[in-house]
Structures are given as structure tokens and as C-alpha cells.
Amino acid sequence: MNKPEPLPVKEHEARPAPVGFAEALRFWLKLGFVSFGGPAGQIAIMHQELVERRRWISERRFLHALNYCMVLPGPEAQQLATYIGWLMHRSLGGIVAGVLFVLPSLFVLIGLSWVYIAFGDVPLVAGLFYGIKPAVTAIVVQAAHRIGSRALKNSALWAIAAASFVAIFALDVPFPAIVAAAALAGYIGGRIAPDKFKAGGGHGKAAPSFGPALIDDDTPTPEHARFRWSRLARVAITGGLLWLIPMALLTALLGWQHTLTQMGWFFTKAALLTFGGAYAVLPYVYQGAVGHYGWLTPTQMIDGLALGETTPGPLIMVVAFVGFIGGYAKALFGPELAFAAGALAATLVTWFTFLPSFVFILAGGPLIESTHNELKFTAPLTAITAAVVGVILNLALFFGYHVLWPQGFAGRFDGISALIALAAAVALLRFKRKVIEVIAASALLGLLVKTLF
């Protein structure tokens, strides 16, 4: 492997001192509170802190880990934190890094979800959400544009995206079936026309070194990161038991049809389908949580995504909002314990949603560390990513319909919401403003409109 040439100004710098567990823990805790901006922003923060400033890991090793996380279902930024924490401080380091990436967001969302459901009719809160909802529609459109511009490189991939849109929009095909069909199309297409299904190169090649890193390009793989079949079996069995025991307890104590048991099962399936990020799995969550189970309403789903966009942590943490609203609204433990039911449901769905991510990293990490060559997307994954674009476009139309025609097409068209959505789209797509800035400005506009009119 050719080591990238370091920048001359960095050549004299010494390798950083070993990082203790306590120092790493403080960093991961801080990251959990400042990880705004979605996966791109979160990955950028980690790159700036870990590669450029602290030099805990080299650019090439960082990108190597990231490309593996991009292939997995689940939140890639959280998985990347878990991977680097594991590489530095064994399994405990990975678990701490991954948990602290999620925990602050869980607590914040439980608090915001309670404020939302308890005080949502208060004029102040209603005004803020009136402005936020159209902004969320624009944010989803931006997600479709961003992923589409990267993924749809030829007519074959455009055709898969169009087919997935028709399947979910017109035929109401379940999201898992769309993923399976896209994967099959990619597998067959990769054999028939491999040039059409070549990956776009992940996140690119490593740039020149920022100086010697603690885990550098030529640093030997740590002993704990070497592949062993016995270790793989231990991780797989432990992960299986951590899923099976709570699921068995829920089933035995409450029954299979109980809301908490069904939430555990449903969000386990959702966790395994998050190829392409949170926006891709949201239609599946909507189909189940809103359409099938009735845990929350379409309007609440939009509001939940808005809250997820305004809190640190991975966007898929919107599942905590879904769980809280479902547990609270159904008063699982009686009206007096509605908050406890909501908080327990939010914690439960977070457990089942993120558990697979830890298993994927701790089980697959040693395999990935056995080579430092950049991973490439497979043809099935390329096709799945194309299908995700069509699914996200459907989600944008779904949100737009409920925001612009709140009483349905028979009701009035909300022109003010349309203007806010248009302004948010221009700010995101034309002026490249940050999501949090657009949401804040839209919330203030909504409050102003509701105050004046």
C-alpha cells in the first residue's frame, strides 16, 4: 500500500501521545451534545476533531472505517464513532462511543416529546410548528436531491428510482419489498451490465496526511481488532441474547400483541432496513407506525421529524418520538403514568433500533481491519441507493400534501405554508444554509404569522 505523502509543514511533528479511556470518554460525551447537522455534519465534526486536530486516527484509516459504515444499514455517523472507539479502546470503547452518540438525543427528545404532546395546543408551540412543518418538507426535498445527484449516474439507476417511486406512491408496496426488489435488480444488473452498477467511489481517496496519527496508515492492527472465529461467535451470541431476552420478557409479561412488544419487533425490522439513511426508512416507519398500528397521526409524524432535525444525534432518533407518542397516547400504564409509559416506549424502541449497529461494528470490524484497502459498494447496494431516491421523493410529496392541504384536497390550500416551504428550499438548495438555521428561521416566521393572523 502506498502511504500518502505528508504535508511538508507537518513532517517534524511527533506522533500524539496515547489517549486514555477517560480522555476519550470526555470527547465522546461532548460529541453527543454537539452532533448537529445530520450524518454529513456529524462526520465532518469527527473528521475535524479526530483526524485534523487531535490526530487520533489518520485520514486513510478514517475513510476506510467510514466506507464500511456506509455499506451497513443504520446511522453511519454513530457507527463510525463506535468503530473508532472500538479500535482505540476495545469493545468497551466502542460501546461507550456509540451509546454517548445517542444518549443525549434520547433524553432531549423525551423532554421535547412530552412538551409537544402536553402543550402542543398552546399558541406559542403551535405557531412554531406551523413554520417548521413546511421547512421539513423542503429538507426532505433537499435530501432527495442530494442523494439523487450522487446516486443516479445513468439511465438504469434512474429507472430503478422511478420504479420505486411508482411502487410506493401508486401501488403502496411495502418498503422491505422495494429494498429486496432493488437488491435483486442490482445483483442481476451487476452481472449483465457491470458498468451501469459500479459504485461512485464512496467518500473519495485520502487526502495528504495532517501529520503523524496515533492510529496511522502503517500502524499495526491492535491485538483486539484481529479477526478470530471465536470472537465473532461471542459477539453474535451476545448480540442475539441482548435482543432475545428483552423480546422474550415483553412477550411473556405483556403478550405478543401488546404495544411495547410490537414496537420492539417493528423497530428491529426497521433497524435492518435503514440503507441510505434515516430518510429512506421513514416511509417504512410511517407505513407501520401511522398506517398499520396507529401509534401517531400523519401530522405528529411530520412534527416528530422536525424535532429530530433540531436535536443532536442521528436523525433516526425520530423513532424515540414515535415510541413516546405511541406509549403516551395509549396510556399503557394508565392516565397517571402516561409520561412513564412514553419514556419507557421511547427507550425501548431506541434499544431495538440501535442494537444491530453495535453488533455490525463489533462483529465486522476485525474483518475490515484485515485490509486497509478502500471498500466499494456492491451492485445490489448501488441499486438500493437508487431506489431510496424514489422512496424519499414519495416522502416529500406525503409531507407536502399534509402541510399544504391540512384538511385534504377538498379543503383550502395553505399559501403561507407554501411560501415558507419555497423560501426554505431556496435557502437550502441555492444558498446552502444549514438545516438548523432554516428550521429556526421558519419557526420564527410561523410564530409571526400565527401572532399577526
Short mmCIF file of C-alpha atoms in Angstrom, two decimals:
data_model
loop_
_atom_site.label_atom_id
_atom_site.label_comp_id
_atom_site.label_asym_id
_atom_site.label_seq_id
_atom_site.Cartn_x
_atom_site.Cartn_y
_atom_site.Cartn_z
CA MET A 1 0.00 0.00 0.00
CA ASN A 2 1.34 3.41 -0.92
CA LYS A 3 1.34 5.76 2.02
CA PRO A 4 0.13 9.28 1.07
CA GLU A 5 2.83 11.93 1.14
CA PRO A 6 2.54 14.08 4.30
CA LEU A 7 2.42 17.84 4.06
CA PRO A 8 5.98 19.22 4.45
CA VAL A 9 4.98 21.55 7.27
CA LYS A 10 3.83 18.53 9.30
CA GLU A 11 6.90 16.34 8.83
CA HIS A 12 8.61 17.45 12.03
CA GLU A 13 5.58 16.81 14.23
CA ALA A 14 5.69 13.95 16.71
CA ARG A 15 3.06 11.26 16.96
CA PRO A 16 0.37 12.17 19.53
CA ALA A 17 0.64 10.65 22.99
CA PRO A 18 -1.55 7.61 23.74
CA VAL A 19 -5.13 8.57 24.58
CA GLY A 20 -6.51 7.29 27.87
CA PHE A 21 -10.01 5.91 28.20
CA ALA A 22 -11.15 8.84 30.38
CA GLU A 23 -9.98 11.39 27.80
CA ALA A 24 -11.76 9.53 25.01
CA LEU A 25 -14.91 9.27 27.13
CA ARG A 26 -14.97 13.05 27.61
CA PHE A 27 -14.69 13.56 23.86
CA TRP A 28 -17.48 11.11 23.01
CA LEU A 29 -19.73 12.75 25.60
CA LYS A 30 -19.06 16.19 24.11
CA LEU A 31 -19.71 14.84 20.62
CA GLY A 32 -23.10 13.54 21.70
CA PHE A 33 -24.20 17.08 22.61
CA VAL A 34 -22.82 18.90 19.55
CA SER A 35 -23.54 16.40 16.75
CA PHE A 36 -26.00 18.53 14.80
CA GLY A 37 -26.30 18.72 11.03
CA GLY A 38 -27.28 15.18 10.08
CA PRO A 39 -24.76 12.50 9.08
CA ALA A 40 -22.73 14.81 6.81
CA GLY A 41 -22.30 17.38 9.59
CA GLN A 42 -21.58 14.73 12.22
CA ILE A 43 -18.94 13.04 10.07
CA ALA A 44 -17.38 16.43 9.33
CA ILE A 45 -17.16 17.18 13.08
CA MET A 46 -15.47 13.84 13.75
CA HIS A 47 -13.05 14.34 10.87
CA GLN A 48 -12.10 17.80 12.06
CA GLU A 49 -11.62 16.68 15.67
CA LEU A 50 -10.15 13.19 15.28
CA VAL A 51 -8.15 13.47 12.03
CA GLU A 52 -7.14 17.12 11.75
CA ARG A 53 -6.93 18.50 15.29
CA ARG A 54 -6.30 15.62 17.70
CA ARG A 55 -4.74 13.21 15.14
CA TRP A 56 -6.12 10.13 16.86
CA ILE A 57 -6.60 8.40 13.50
CA SER A 58 -5.21 9.01 10.01
CA GLU A 59 -7.27 10.20 7.06
CA ARG A 60 -6.93 6.88 5.23
CA ARG A 61 -7.96 4.76 8.23
CA PHE A 62 -10.85 7.17 8.96
CA LEU A 63 -12.20 6.86 5.39
CA HIS A 64 -11.66 3.11 5.41
CA ALA A 65 -13.87 2.80 8.51
CA LEU A 66 -16.42 5.24 7.07
CA ASN A 67 -16.78 3.31 3.81
CA TYR A 68 -17.59 0.16 5.80
CA CYS A 69 -20.21 2.03 7.84
CA MET A 70 -21.75 3.39 4.63
CA VAL A 71 -22.40 -0.17 3.44
CA LEU A 72 -24.25 -1.14 6.62
CA PRO A 73 -27.88 -0.50 7.45
CA GLY A 74 -28.13 2.02 10.28
CA PRO A 75 -26.82 5.51 11.08
CA GLU A 76 -23.33 5.71 9.58
CA ALA A 77 -22.08 8.54 11.80
CA GLN A 78 -23.00 6.70 15.00
CA GLN A 79 -21.44 3.51 13.63
CA LEU A 80 -18.27 5.40 12.71
CA ALA A 81 -17.97 6.70 16.29
CA THR A 82 -18.49 3.14 17.55
CA TYR A 83 -15.83 1.81 15.16
CA ILE A 84 -13.17 4.35 16.15
CA GLY A 85 -13.98 3.95 19.85
CA TRP A 86 -13.63 0.16 19.46
CA LEU A 87 -10.36 0.47 17.53
CA MET A 88 -8.90 2.69 20.26
CA HIS A 89 -10.23 1.05 23.45
CA ARG A 90 -11.62 -2.37 22.59
CA SER A 91 -15.30 -3.32 22.86
CA LEU A 92 -15.95 -1.11 25.88
CA GLY A 93 -14.59 1.90 23.99
CA GLY A 94 -16.85 1.18 21.04
CA ILE A 95 -19.93 0.72 23.22
CA VAL A 96 -19.26 3.93 25.15
CA ALA A 97 -18.66 5.94 21.96
CA GLY A 98 -21.83 4.62 20.31
CA VAL A 99 -24.03 5.00 23.38
CA LEU A 100 -22.89 8.55 24.12
CA PHE A 101 -23.58 9.49 20.50
CA VAL A 102 -27.24 8.59 21.06
CA LEU A 103 -27.95 9.15 24.77
CA PRO A 104 -28.14 12.98 24.88
CA SER A 105 -30.51 12.94 21.92
CA LEU A 106 -32.75 10.37 23.64
CA PHE A 107 -33.08 12.49 26.79
CA VAL A 108 -33.68 15.68 24.81
CA LEU A 109 -36.30 14.03 22.59
CA ILE A 110 -38.17 12.52 25.55
CA GLY A 111 -38.39 16.02 27.06
CA LEU A 112 -39.40 17.69 23.80
CA SER A 113 -41.92 14.95 23.02
CA TRP A 114 -43.59 15.49 26.40
CA VAL A 115 -43.72 19.27 25.84
CA TYR A 116 -45.15 18.66 22.37
CA ILE A 117 -47.94 16.32 23.40
CA ALA A 118 -48.77 18.13 26.66
CA PHE A 119 -48.60 21.72 25.37
CA GLY A 120 -48.91 21.36 21.59
CA ASP A 121 -52.12 23.37 21.53
CA VAL A 122 -50.54 26.36 23.26
CA PRO A 123 -50.39 29.24 20.70
CA LEU A 124 -46.61 29.65 21.09
CA VAL A 125 -45.86 25.99 20.38
CA ALA A 126 -48.49 25.78 17.61
CA GLY A 127 -47.03 28.86 15.90
CA LEU A 128 -43.50 27.47 15.96
CA PHE A 129 -44.61 24.16 14.45
CA TYR A 130 -46.69 25.95 11.83
CA GLY A 131 -43.44 27.36 10.42
CA ILE A 132 -41.34 24.25 10.97
CA LYS A 133 -43.59 21.84 9.02
CA PRO A 134 -43.11 23.46 5.58
CA ALA A 135 -39.37 23.65 6.28
CA VAL A 136 -39.30 19.90 6.92
CA THR A 137 -40.90 19.34 3.52
CA ALA A 138 -38.10 21.38 1.92
CA ILE A 139 -35.49 19.45 3.91
CA VAL A 140 -36.80 16.11 2.59
CA VAL A 141 -36.75 17.50 -0.98
CA GLN A 142 -33.13 18.54 -0.40
CA ALA A 143 -32.33 15.00 0.82
CA ALA A 144 -33.81 13.51 -2.36
CA HIS A 145 -31.78 15.96 -4.47
CA ARG A 146 -28.56 15.34 -2.55
CA ILE A 147 -28.78 11.54 -2.66
CA GLY A 148 -30.13 11.52 -6.22
CA SER A 149 -27.36 13.72 -7.62
CA ARG A 150 -24.81 11.30 -6.18
CA ALA A 151 -26.57 8.01 -6.88
CA LEU A 152 -28.37 8.35 -10.23
CA LYS A 153 -25.43 8.22 -12.62
CA ASN A 154 -27.09 6.50 -15.60
CA SER A 155 -30.43 5.51 -17.13
CA ALA A 156 -30.56 2.13 -15.37
CA LEU A 157 -30.36 3.72 -11.94
CA TRP A 158 -32.87 6.40 -12.94
CA ALA A 159 -35.25 3.61 -13.98
CA ILE A 160 -34.88 1.88 -10.60
CA ALA A 161 -35.57 5.17 -8.79
CA ALA A 162 -38.67 5.79 -10.92
CA ALA A 163 -39.93 2.25 -10.38
CA SER A 164 -39.51 2.51 -6.61
CA PHE A 165 -41.41 5.80 -6.58
CA VAL A 166 -44.33 4.31 -8.55
CA ALA A 167 -44.30 1.19 -6.36
CA ILE A 168 -44.63 3.07 -3.06
CA PHE A 169 -46.68 6.06 -4.27
CA ALA A 170 -49.20 4.40 -6.58
CA LEU A 171 -49.15 0.73 -5.57
CA ASP A 172 -48.43 1.09 -1.81
CA VAL A 173 -45.77 -1.62 -1.98
CA PRO A 174 -44.13 -2.15 1.45
CA PHE A 175 -40.66 -0.66 1.82
CA PRO A 176 -38.92 -4.02 2.56
CA ALA A 177 -40.27 -5.41 -0.73
CA ILE A 178 -38.86 -2.39 -2.60
CA VAL A 179 -35.44 -2.91 -0.99
CA ALA A 180 -35.48 -6.63 -1.86
CA ALA A 181 -36.53 -5.98 -5.46
CA ALA A 182 -33.86 -3.28 -5.89
CA ALA A 183 -31.18 -5.58 -4.47
CA LEU A 184 -32.21 -8.33 -6.87
CA ALA A 185 -32.18 -5.88 -9.80
CA GLY A 186 -28.71 -4.74 -8.76
CA TYR A 187 -27.43 -8.30 -8.45
CA ILE A 188 -28.70 -9.23 -11.92
CA GLY A 189 -27.69 -5.88 -13.44
CA GLY A 190 -24.19 -6.17 -11.97
CA ARG A 191 -23.72 -9.37 -13.92
CA ILE A 192 -25.38 -8.26 -17.17
CA ALA A 193 -24.13 -4.66 -17.30
CA PRO A 194 -21.47 -4.18 -14.59
CA ASP A 195 -20.52 -0.69 -15.80
CA LYS A 196 -24.05 0.53 -15.01
CA PHE A 197 -23.81 -0.59 -11.39
CA LYS A 198 -20.31 0.46 -10.43
CA ALA A 199 -20.13 2.40 -7.18
CA GLY A 200 -19.41 6.08 -7.16
CA GLY A 201 -16.28 5.70 -5.12
CA GLY A 202 -17.64 6.17 -1.61
CA HIS A 203 -16.13 9.19 0.05
CA GLY A 204 -13.14 9.52 -2.20
CA LYS A 205 -9.46 8.99 -1.74
CA ALA A 206 -7.50 10.04 1.26
CA ALA A 207 -6.04 13.50 1.21
CA PRO A 208 -2.46 14.22 2.30
CA SER A 209 -1.67 13.48 5.94
CA PHE A 210 -2.36 16.06 8.64
CA GLY A 211 0.70 14.77 10.45
CA PRO A 212 1.53 11.51 12.24
CA ALA A 213 -1.57 10.00 13.81
CA LEU A 214 -1.96 7.76 16.82
CA ILE A 215 -3.61 5.17 14.55
CA ASP A 216 -1.69 5.88 11.34
CA ASP A 217 -1.68 4.27 7.91
CA ASP A 218 1.16 1.93 8.88
CA THR A 219 0.05 1.29 12.48
CA PRO A 220 -0.34 -2.47 13.02
CA THR A 221 -3.83 -3.73 13.75
CA PRO A 222 -4.26 -3.93 17.56
CA GLU A 223 -4.47 -7.41 19.02
CA HIS A 224 -8.12 -7.00 19.99
CA ALA A 225 -9.02 -6.00 16.41
CA ARG A 226 -7.61 -9.13 14.78
CA PHE A 227 -10.19 -11.49 13.34
CA ARG A 228 -10.95 -14.68 15.27
CA TRP A 229 -13.87 -17.01 14.68
CA SER A 230 -14.29 -17.47 18.44
CA ARG A 231 -14.63 -13.72 18.95
CA LEU A 232 -17.12 -13.42 16.08
CA ALA A 233 -19.22 -16.17 17.65
CA ARG A 234 -19.13 -14.45 21.07
CA VAL A 235 -20.27 -11.13 19.61
CA ALA A 236 -23.04 -12.77 17.57
CA ILE A 237 -24.32 -14.80 20.54
CA THR A 238 -24.15 -11.81 22.91
CA GLY A 239 -25.96 -9.57 20.43
CA GLY A 240 -28.59 -12.25 19.84
CA LEU A 241 -29.21 -12.63 23.58
CA LEU A 242 -29.42 -8.87 24.11
CA TRP A 243 -32.24 -8.87 21.56
CA LEU A 244 -33.89 -12.13 22.55
CA ILE A 245 -34.06 -11.63 26.34
CA PRO A 246 -35.98 -8.31 26.34
CA MET A 247 -38.21 -9.51 23.49
CA ALA A 248 -38.97 -12.75 25.36
CA LEU A 249 -39.70 -10.84 28.57
CA LEU A 250 -42.05 -8.45 26.78
CA THR A 251 -43.86 -11.35 25.14
CA ALA A 252 -44.12 -13.37 28.37
CA LEU A 253 -45.21 -10.47 30.59
CA LEU A 254 -47.38 -8.46 28.20
CA GLY A 255 -48.22 -10.76 25.29
CA TRP A 256 -47.20 -10.65 21.63
CA GLN A 257 -49.93 -8.19 20.62
CA HIS A 258 -49.10 -5.63 23.32
CA THR A 259 -47.97 -2.22 22.05
CA LEU A 260 -44.48 -2.45 23.61
CA THR A 261 -43.86 -5.93 22.21
CA GLN A 262 -44.98 -4.88 18.75
CA MET A 263 -42.78 -1.77 18.96
CA GLY A 264 -39.77 -3.95 19.76
CA TRP A 265 -40.45 -6.24 16.81
CA PHE A 266 -41.31 -3.45 14.37
CA PHE A 267 -38.25 -1.32 15.12
CA THR A 268 -35.96 -4.36 14.94
CA LYS A 269 -37.10 -4.77 11.34
CA ALA A 270 -36.71 -1.01 10.74
CA ALA A 271 -33.13 -1.15 12.03
CA LEU A 272 -32.21 -3.71 9.38
CA LEU A 273 -33.71 -1.65 6.54
CA THR A 274 -32.04 1.73 7.03
CA PHE A 275 -29.92 1.53 3.85
CA GLY A 276 -29.49 5.05 2.57
CA GLY A 277 -30.01 6.79 5.90
CA ALA A 278 -32.95 7.81 8.05
CA TYR A 279 -34.90 9.46 5.21
CA ALA A 280 -35.05 6.12 3.42
CA VAL A 281 -36.57 4.22 6.35
CA LEU A 282 -39.04 6.95 7.35
CA PRO A 283 -41.63 5.80 4.78
CA TYR A 284 -41.44 2.32 6.31
CA VAL A 285 -41.85 3.80 9.81
CA TYR A 286 -44.81 5.82 8.51
CA GLN A 287 -46.42 2.75 6.92
CA GLY A 288 -46.19 0.85 10.19
CA ALA A 289 -46.44 3.43 12.98
CA VAL A 290 -49.11 5.61 11.35
CA GLY A 291 -50.90 3.38 8.85
CA HIS A 292 -50.83 -0.07 10.47
CA TYR A 293 -50.51 0.41 14.24
CA GLY A 294 -51.94 3.92 14.64
CA TRP A 295 -49.34 4.92 17.24
CA LEU A 296 -49.43 8.52 15.98
CA THR A 297 -51.09 10.67 13.31
CA PRO A 298 -49.57 11.88 9.99
CA THR A 299 -49.29 15.41 11.42
CA GLN A 300 -47.49 14.12 14.50
CA MET A 301 -45.10 12.20 12.25
CA ILE A 302 -44.14 15.42 10.45
CA ASP A 303 -43.72 17.22 13.77
CA GLY A 304 -41.56 14.36 15.04
CA LEU A 305 -39.21 14.68 12.07
CA ALA A 306 -38.97 18.40 12.78
CA LEU A 307 -37.96 17.69 16.38
CA GLY A 308 -35.44 15.11 15.17
CA GLU A 309 -33.86 17.70 12.87
CA THR A 310 -33.44 20.18 15.74
CA THR A 311 -31.73 17.84 18.22
CA PRO A 312 -28.19 16.40 18.27
CA GLY A 313 -27.59 12.80 17.32
CA PRO A 314 -28.67 10.69 14.34
CA LEU A 315 -31.93 11.65 12.60
CA ILE A 316 -33.23 8.10 13.01
CA MET A 317 -33.70 9.10 16.66
CA VAL A 318 -37.12 10.26 15.48
CA VAL A 319 -38.09 6.70 16.43
CA ALA A 320 -37.85 7.80 20.07
CA PHE A 321 -40.53 10.41 19.37
CA VAL A 322 -42.70 7.78 17.67
CA GLY A 323 -42.30 5.47 20.66
CA PHE A 324 -43.00 8.23 23.20
CA ILE A 325 -46.15 9.45 21.45
CA GLY A 326 -47.40 5.88 20.98
CA GLY A 327 -46.80 4.93 24.63
CA TYR A 328 -48.16 8.23 25.99
CA ALA A 329 -51.27 8.38 23.81
CA LYS A 330 -52.26 4.79 24.52
CA ALA A 331 -51.73 5.34 28.29
CA LEU A 332 -50.20 1.86 28.58
CA PHE A 333 -49.95 2.06 32.38
CA GLY A 334 -53.00 4.24 32.99
CA PRO A 335 -53.54 8.03 32.68
CA GLU A 336 -51.48 8.81 35.80
CA LEU A 337 -48.37 7.16 34.36
CA ALA A 338 -48.67 8.40 30.77
CA PHE A 339 -45.23 10.07 30.87
CA ALA A 340 -43.60 6.90 32.26
CA ALA A 341 -45.22 4.84 29.50
CA GLY A 342 -43.99 7.26 26.85
CA ALA A 343 -40.45 7.39 28.26
CA LEU A 344 -40.27 3.59 28.53
CA ALA A 345 -41.54 3.13 24.96
CA ALA A 346 -39.01 5.71 23.65
CA THR A 347 -36.15 3.95 25.44
CA LEU A 348 -37.34 0.54 24.25
CA VAL A 349 -37.52 1.46 20.56
CA THR A 350 -34.10 3.16 20.81
CA TRP A 351 -32.65 -0.10 22.19
CA PHE A 352 -34.08 -2.25 19.40
CA THR A 353 -33.21 0.29 16.69
CA PHE A 354 -29.53 0.71 17.63
CA LEU A 355 -28.58 -2.75 18.93
CA PRO A 356 -27.87 -4.12 15.41
CA SER A 357 -25.46 -1.24 14.73
CA PHE A 358 -23.24 -2.25 17.65
CA VAL A 359 -23.30 -5.90 16.58
CA PHE A 360 -22.36 -4.99 12.99
CA ILE A 361 -19.35 -2.96 14.14
CA LEU A 362 -18.05 -5.27 16.87
CA ALA A 363 -18.54 -8.36 14.70
CA GLY A 364 -17.44 -6.96 11.34
CA GLY A 365 -14.70 -4.58 12.50
CA PRO A 366 -11.95 -7.24 12.65
CA LEU A 367 -12.81 -8.37 9.12
CA ILE A 368 -12.50 -4.79 7.88
CA GLU A 369 -9.23 -4.24 9.77
CA SER A 370 -7.75 -7.25 7.98
CA THR A 371 -7.28 -4.99 4.93
CA HIS A 372 -6.83 -1.26 4.65
CA ASN A 373 -7.95 -1.10 1.02
CA GLU A 374 -10.96 1.13 0.41
CA LEU A 375 -14.26 -0.76 0.33
CA LYS A 376 -16.56 -0.32 -2.67
CA PHE A 377 -20.32 -0.59 -2.82
CA THR A 378 -21.69 -3.78 -4.31
CA ALA A 379 -24.06 -3.70 -7.27
CA PRO A 380 -27.10 -4.58 -5.09
CA LEU A 381 -26.31 -1.71 -2.73
CA THR A 382 -25.94 0.69 -5.66
CA ALA A 383 -29.42 -0.31 -6.84
CA ILE A 384 -30.86 0.02 -3.32
CA THR A 385 -29.44 3.54 -3.07
CA ALA A 386 -31.13 4.42 -6.37
CA ALA A 387 -34.44 3.01 -5.12
CA VAL A 388 -34.08 5.08 -1.95
CA VAL A 389 -34.25 8.27 -4.06
CA GLY A 390 -37.72 7.36 -5.30
CA VAL A 391 -38.84 6.47 -1.78
CA ILE A 392 -37.63 9.81 -0.38
CA LEU A 393 -39.40 11.70 -3.16
CA ASN A 394 -42.61 9.95 -2.14
CA LEU A 395 -41.98 11.03 1.45
CA ALA A 396 -41.58 14.66 0.31
CA LEU A 397 -44.92 14.50 -1.53
CA PHE A 398 -46.57 12.95 1.53
CA PHE A 399 -45.30 15.74 3.78
CA GLY A 400 -46.17 18.42 1.21
CA TYR A 401 -49.73 17.16 0.90
CA HIS A 402 -50.36 17.24 4.65
CA VAL A 403 -48.71 20.66 5.06
CA LEU A 404 -50.22 22.48 2.08
CA TRP A 405 -53.69 20.87 2.25
CA PRO A 406 -54.12 20.27 6.00
CA GLN A 407 -57.84 19.40 5.55
CA GLY A 408 -57.23 17.34 2.40
CA PHE A 409 -57.59 18.35 -1.24
CA ALA A 410 -61.23 19.27 -0.60
CA GLY A 411 -60.05 21.89 1.90
CA ARG A 412 -58.20 25.14 1.34
CA PHE A 413 -54.66 25.44 0.02
CA ASP A 414 -52.31 26.93 2.64
CA GLY A 415 -50.48 29.58 0.61
CA ILE A 416 -48.43 30.88 3.54
CA SER A 417 -47.05 27.40 4.25
CA ALA A 418 -46.22 27.10 0.55
CA LEU A 419 -44.23 30.34 0.68
CA ILE A 420 -42.34 29.20 3.78
CA ALA A 421 -41.56 25.86 2.11
CA LEU A 422 -40.34 27.65 -1.04
CA ALA A 423 -38.15 30.03 0.97
CA ALA A 424 -36.70 27.10 2.94
CA ALA A 425 -35.97 25.19 -0.29
CA VAL A 426 -34.19 28.20 -1.80
CA ALA A 427 -32.15 28.68 1.38
CA LEU A 428 -31.10 25.02 1.41
CA LEU A 429 -30.53 24.37 -2.29
CA ARG A 430 -29.43 27.77 -3.59
CA PHE A 431 -27.68 29.36 -0.62
CA LYS A 432 -26.55 26.13 1.11
CA ARG A 433 -27.75 27.24 4.52
CA LYS A 434 -27.57 24.77 7.41
CA VAL A 435 -30.67 22.77 8.33
CA ILE A 436 -30.77 24.11 11.89
CA GLU A 437 -30.67 27.71 10.59
CA VAL A 438 -33.53 27.08 8.15
CA ILE A 439 -35.66 25.42 10.82
CA ALA A 440 -35.04 28.27 13.30
CA ALA A 441 -35.92 30.95 10.74
CA SER A 442 -39.03 29.03 9.60
CA ALA A 443 -40.18 28.57 13.22
CA LEU A 444 -39.92 32.32 13.82
CA LEU A 445 -41.85 33.00 10.59
CA GLY A 446 -44.57 30.60 11.69
CA LEU A 447 -44.81 32.25 15.09
CA LEU A 448 -45.03 35.69 13.48
CA VAL A 449 -47.78 34.56 11.10
CA LYS A 450 -49.84 32.97 13.88
CA THR A 451 -49.38 36.05 16.08
CA LEU A 452 -50.42 38.55 13.40
CA PHE A 453 -53.21 36.48 11.86
#
